[in-house]
Amino acid sequence: QVQLVESGGGLVQAGASLRLSCVGSRRTFTRNAMGWFRQSPGKEREFVAAISAGSDSTYIAASVKERLTISRDNGKATVYLQMNRLRPEDAAVYSCASRGGSTWRGRYAYWGRGTQVTVSA
């Protein structure tokens, strides 16, 4: 069983930055690509960012491309989502997920419970 625990969310003003973290299981983390998703009330879940197991390939959604960065530290079994110049429309529950494979394309099998990001205007 892969366990994922997110942290770093909170309430910030528009224009601020946040860094989300997601800690995984050390036993499996280095083998798996990781992704970040977000969902706000009434909207479909959005695939925001992803990174391959070896950090050689990343994906950032076009809607956030200039403001979000994904990275990982395999030694700490942690994936990060750096979010800059936050906007009210970025408010959502952000969840990390494990791909169950080394490349970021494809189905994500394991999910964390999410961390809430709220952005005030």
mmCIF file of C-alpha atoms in Angstrom:
data_model
loop_
_atom_site.group_PDB
_atom_site.id
_atom_site.type_symbol
_atom_site.label_atom_id
_atom_site.label_comp_id
_atom_site.label_asym_id
_atom_site.label_seq_id
_atom_site.Cartn_x
_atom_site.Cartn_y
_atom_site.Cartn_z
ATOM 1 C CA GLN A 1 0.000 0.000 0.000
ATOM 2 C CA VAL A 2 1.392 3.375 -1.048
ATOM 3 C CA GLN A 3 0.660 6.150 1.407
ATOM 4 C CA LEU A 4 0.845 9.771 0.385
ATOM 5 C CA VAL A 5 0.524 12.723 2.742
ATOM 6 C CA GLU A 6 0.252 16.284 1.495
ATOM 7 C CA SER A 7 1.023 19.453 3.408
ATOM 8 C CA GLY A 8 1.662 23.121 2.803
ATOM 9 C CA GLY A 9 -1.768 24.379 1.906
ATOM 10 C CA GLY A 10 -3.397 27.340 3.559
ATOM 11 C CA LEU A 11 -5.012 30.721 3.124
ATOM 12 C CA VAL A 12 -2.991 33.313 1.246
ATOM 13 C CA GLN A 13 -3.587 36.575 -0.549
ATOM 14 C CA ALA A 14 -3.530 36.829 -4.309
ATOM 15 C CA GLY A 15 0.025 37.220 -5.545
ATOM 16 C CA ALA A 16 1.542 35.155 -2.748
ATOM 17 C CA SER A 17 3.447 31.885 -3.059
ATOM 18 C CA LEU A 18 3.002 28.463 -1.520
ATOM 19 C CA ARG A 19 4.997 25.280 -1.676
ATOM 20 C CA LEU A 20 3.062 22.079 -1.330
ATOM 21 C CA SER A 21 4.787 18.889 -0.233
ATOM 22 C CA CYS A 22 3.786 15.281 -0.561
ATOM 23 C CA VAL A 23 5.617 12.576 1.324
ATOM 24 C CA GLY A 24 5.414 9.042 0.009
ATOM 25 C CA SER A 25 6.559 5.617 1.021
ATOM 26 C CA ARG A 26 10.337 5.327 0.903
ATOM 27 C CA ARG A 27 10.066 1.738 -0.260
ATOM 28 C CA THR A 28 8.343 2.641 -3.536
ATOM 29 C CA PHE A 29 8.765 6.368 -4.074
ATOM 30 C CA THR A 30 11.892 6.309 -6.227
ATOM 31 C CA ARG A 31 10.289 3.965 -8.774
ATOM 32 C CA ASN A 32 7.130 5.984 -9.336
ATOM 33 C CA ALA A 33 6.238 9.075 -11.278
ATOM 34 C CA MET A 34 4.247 11.574 -9.231
ATOM 35 C CA GLY A 35 1.516 13.982 -10.113
ATOM 36 C CA TRP A 36 -0.426 16.853 -8.633
ATOM 37 C CA PHE A 37 -4.132 17.336 -9.225
ATOM 38 C CA ARG A 38 -6.564 19.942 -8.002
ATOM 39 C CA GLN A 39 -10.309 20.154 -7.647
ATOM 40 C CA SER A 40 -12.566 22.955 -6.567
ATOM 41 C CA PRO A 41 -16.305 22.713 -5.821
ATOM 42 C CA GLY A 42 -18.406 22.216 -8.910
ATOM 43 C CA LYS A 43 -15.410 21.652 -11.171
ATOM 44 C CA GLU A 44 -13.781 18.568 -12.593
ATOM 45 C CA ARG A 45 -10.478 17.418 -11.247
ATOM 46 C CA GLU A 46 -7.607 19.056 -13.105
ATOM 47 C CA PHE A 47 -4.236 17.460 -13.814
ATOM 48 C CA VAL A 48 -1.833 20.228 -12.841
ATOM 49 C CA ALA A 49 1.700 18.841 -12.877
ATOM 50 C CA ALA A 50 3.706 15.645 -12.989
ATOM 51 C CA ILE A 51 7.269 14.433 -12.795
ATOM 52 C CA SER A 52 8.900 11.197 -13.827
ATOM 53 C CA ALA A 53 10.611 8.934 -11.322
ATOM 54 C CA GLY A 54 14.057 10.179 -12.303
ATOM 55 C CA SER A 55 13.030 13.829 -12.704
ATOM 56 C CA ASP A 56 14.065 13.757 -16.371
ATOM 57 C CA SER A 57 10.589 14.643 -17.621
ATOM 58 C CA THR A 58 7.939 16.968 -16.253
ATOM 59 C CA TYR A 59 4.489 18.182 -17.185
ATOM 60 C CA ILE A 60 2.855 21.465 -16.236
ATOM 61 C CA ALA A 61 -0.674 22.302 -17.345
ATOM 62 C CA ALA A 62 -0.898 25.186 -19.774
ATOM 63 C CA SER A 63 -3.228 27.064 -17.438
ATOM 64 C CA VAL A 64 -0.512 27.344 -14.785
ATOM 65 C CA LYS A 65 2.646 26.939 -16.817
ATOM 66 C CA GLU A 66 4.296 30.246 -15.948
ATOM 67 C CA ARG A 67 3.566 30.038 -12.238
ATOM 68 C CA LEU A 68 3.890 26.451 -11.021
ATOM 69 C CA THR A 69 6.921 24.205 -10.792
ATOM 70 C CA ILE A 70 7.143 20.560 -9.798
ATOM 71 C CA SER A 71 10.205 18.915 -8.309
ATOM 72 C CA ARG A 72 11.072 15.899 -6.205
ATOM 73 C CA ASP A 73 13.666 14.733 -3.722
ATOM 74 C CA ASN A 74 13.893 10.969 -3.885
ATOM 75 C CA GLY A 75 16.120 10.876 -0.824
ATOM 76 C CA LYS A 76 13.281 12.385 1.179
ATOM 77 C CA ALA A 77 10.536 10.546 -0.721
ATOM 78 C CA THR A 78 8.923 13.930 -1.310
ATOM 79 C CA VAL A 79 7.452 15.712 -4.294
ATOM 80 C CA TYR A 80 6.911 19.463 -4.266
ATOM 81 C CA LEU A 81 4.639 21.876 -6.059
ATOM 82 C CA GLN A 82 5.899 25.443 -5.985
ATOM 83 C CA MET A 83 3.086 27.866 -6.711
ATOM 84 C CA ASN A 84 3.856 31.513 -7.384
ATOM 85 C CA ARG A 85 1.679 34.547 -8.050
ATOM 86 C CA LEU A 86 -1.380 32.729 -6.807
ATOM 87 C CA ARG A 87 -4.789 33.777 -8.080
ATOM 88 C CA PRO A 88 -8.249 33.292 -6.559
ATOM 89 C CA GLU A 89 -8.991 30.754 -9.297
ATOM 90 C CA ASP A 90 -6.122 28.597 -8.017
ATOM 91 C CA ALA A 91 -8.131 27.850 -4.869
ATOM 92 C CA ALA A 92 -8.796 24.128 -4.661
ATOM 93 C CA VAL A 93 -7.947 20.933 -2.861
ATOM 94 C CA TYR A 94 -4.569 19.852 -4.172
ATOM 95 C CA SER A 95 -3.835 16.134 -4.143
ATOM 96 C CA CYS A 96 -0.718 14.247 -5.037
ATOM 97 C CA ALA A 97 -0.827 10.877 -6.691
ATOM 98 C CA SER A 98 1.575 8.088 -7.497
ATOM 99 C CA ARG A 99 1.703 6.750 -11.001
ATOM 100 C CA GLY A 100 2.761 3.185 -10.215
ATOM 101 C CA GLY A 101 5.318 3.462 -13.026
ATOM 102 C CA SER A 102 8.358 5.577 -13.854
ATOM 103 C CA THR A 103 6.828 7.821 -16.531
ATOM 104 C CA TRP A 104 4.241 10.462 -15.754
ATOM 105 C CA ARG A 105 1.784 9.628 -18.532
ATOM 106 C CA GLY A 106 -0.982 7.218 -17.661
ATOM 107 C CA ARG A 107 -3.216 6.256 -14.805
ATOM 108 C CA TYR A 108 -2.442 7.298 -11.242
ATOM 109 C CA ALA A 109 -3.125 4.496 -8.832
ATOM 110 C CA TYR A 110 -2.524 5.903 -5.372
ATOM 111 C CA TRP A 111 -3.797 9.156 -3.940
ATOM 112 C CA GLY A 112 -3.283 11.357 -0.944
ATOM 113 C CA ARG A 113 -6.153 12.997 0.883
ATOM 114 C CA GLY A 114 -5.296 16.481 -0.321
ATOM 115 C CA THR A 115 -4.451 19.857 1.110
ATOM 116 C CA GLN A 116 -6.670 22.907 0.821
ATOM 117 C CA VAL A 117 -5.391 26.047 -0.880
ATOM 118 C CA THR A 118 -7.484 29.185 -0.483
ATOM 119 C CA VAL A 119 -6.579 32.444 -2.205
ATOM 120 C CA SER A 120 -8.220 35.702 -1.213
ATOM 121 C CA ALA A 121 -8.563 38.518 -3.713
#
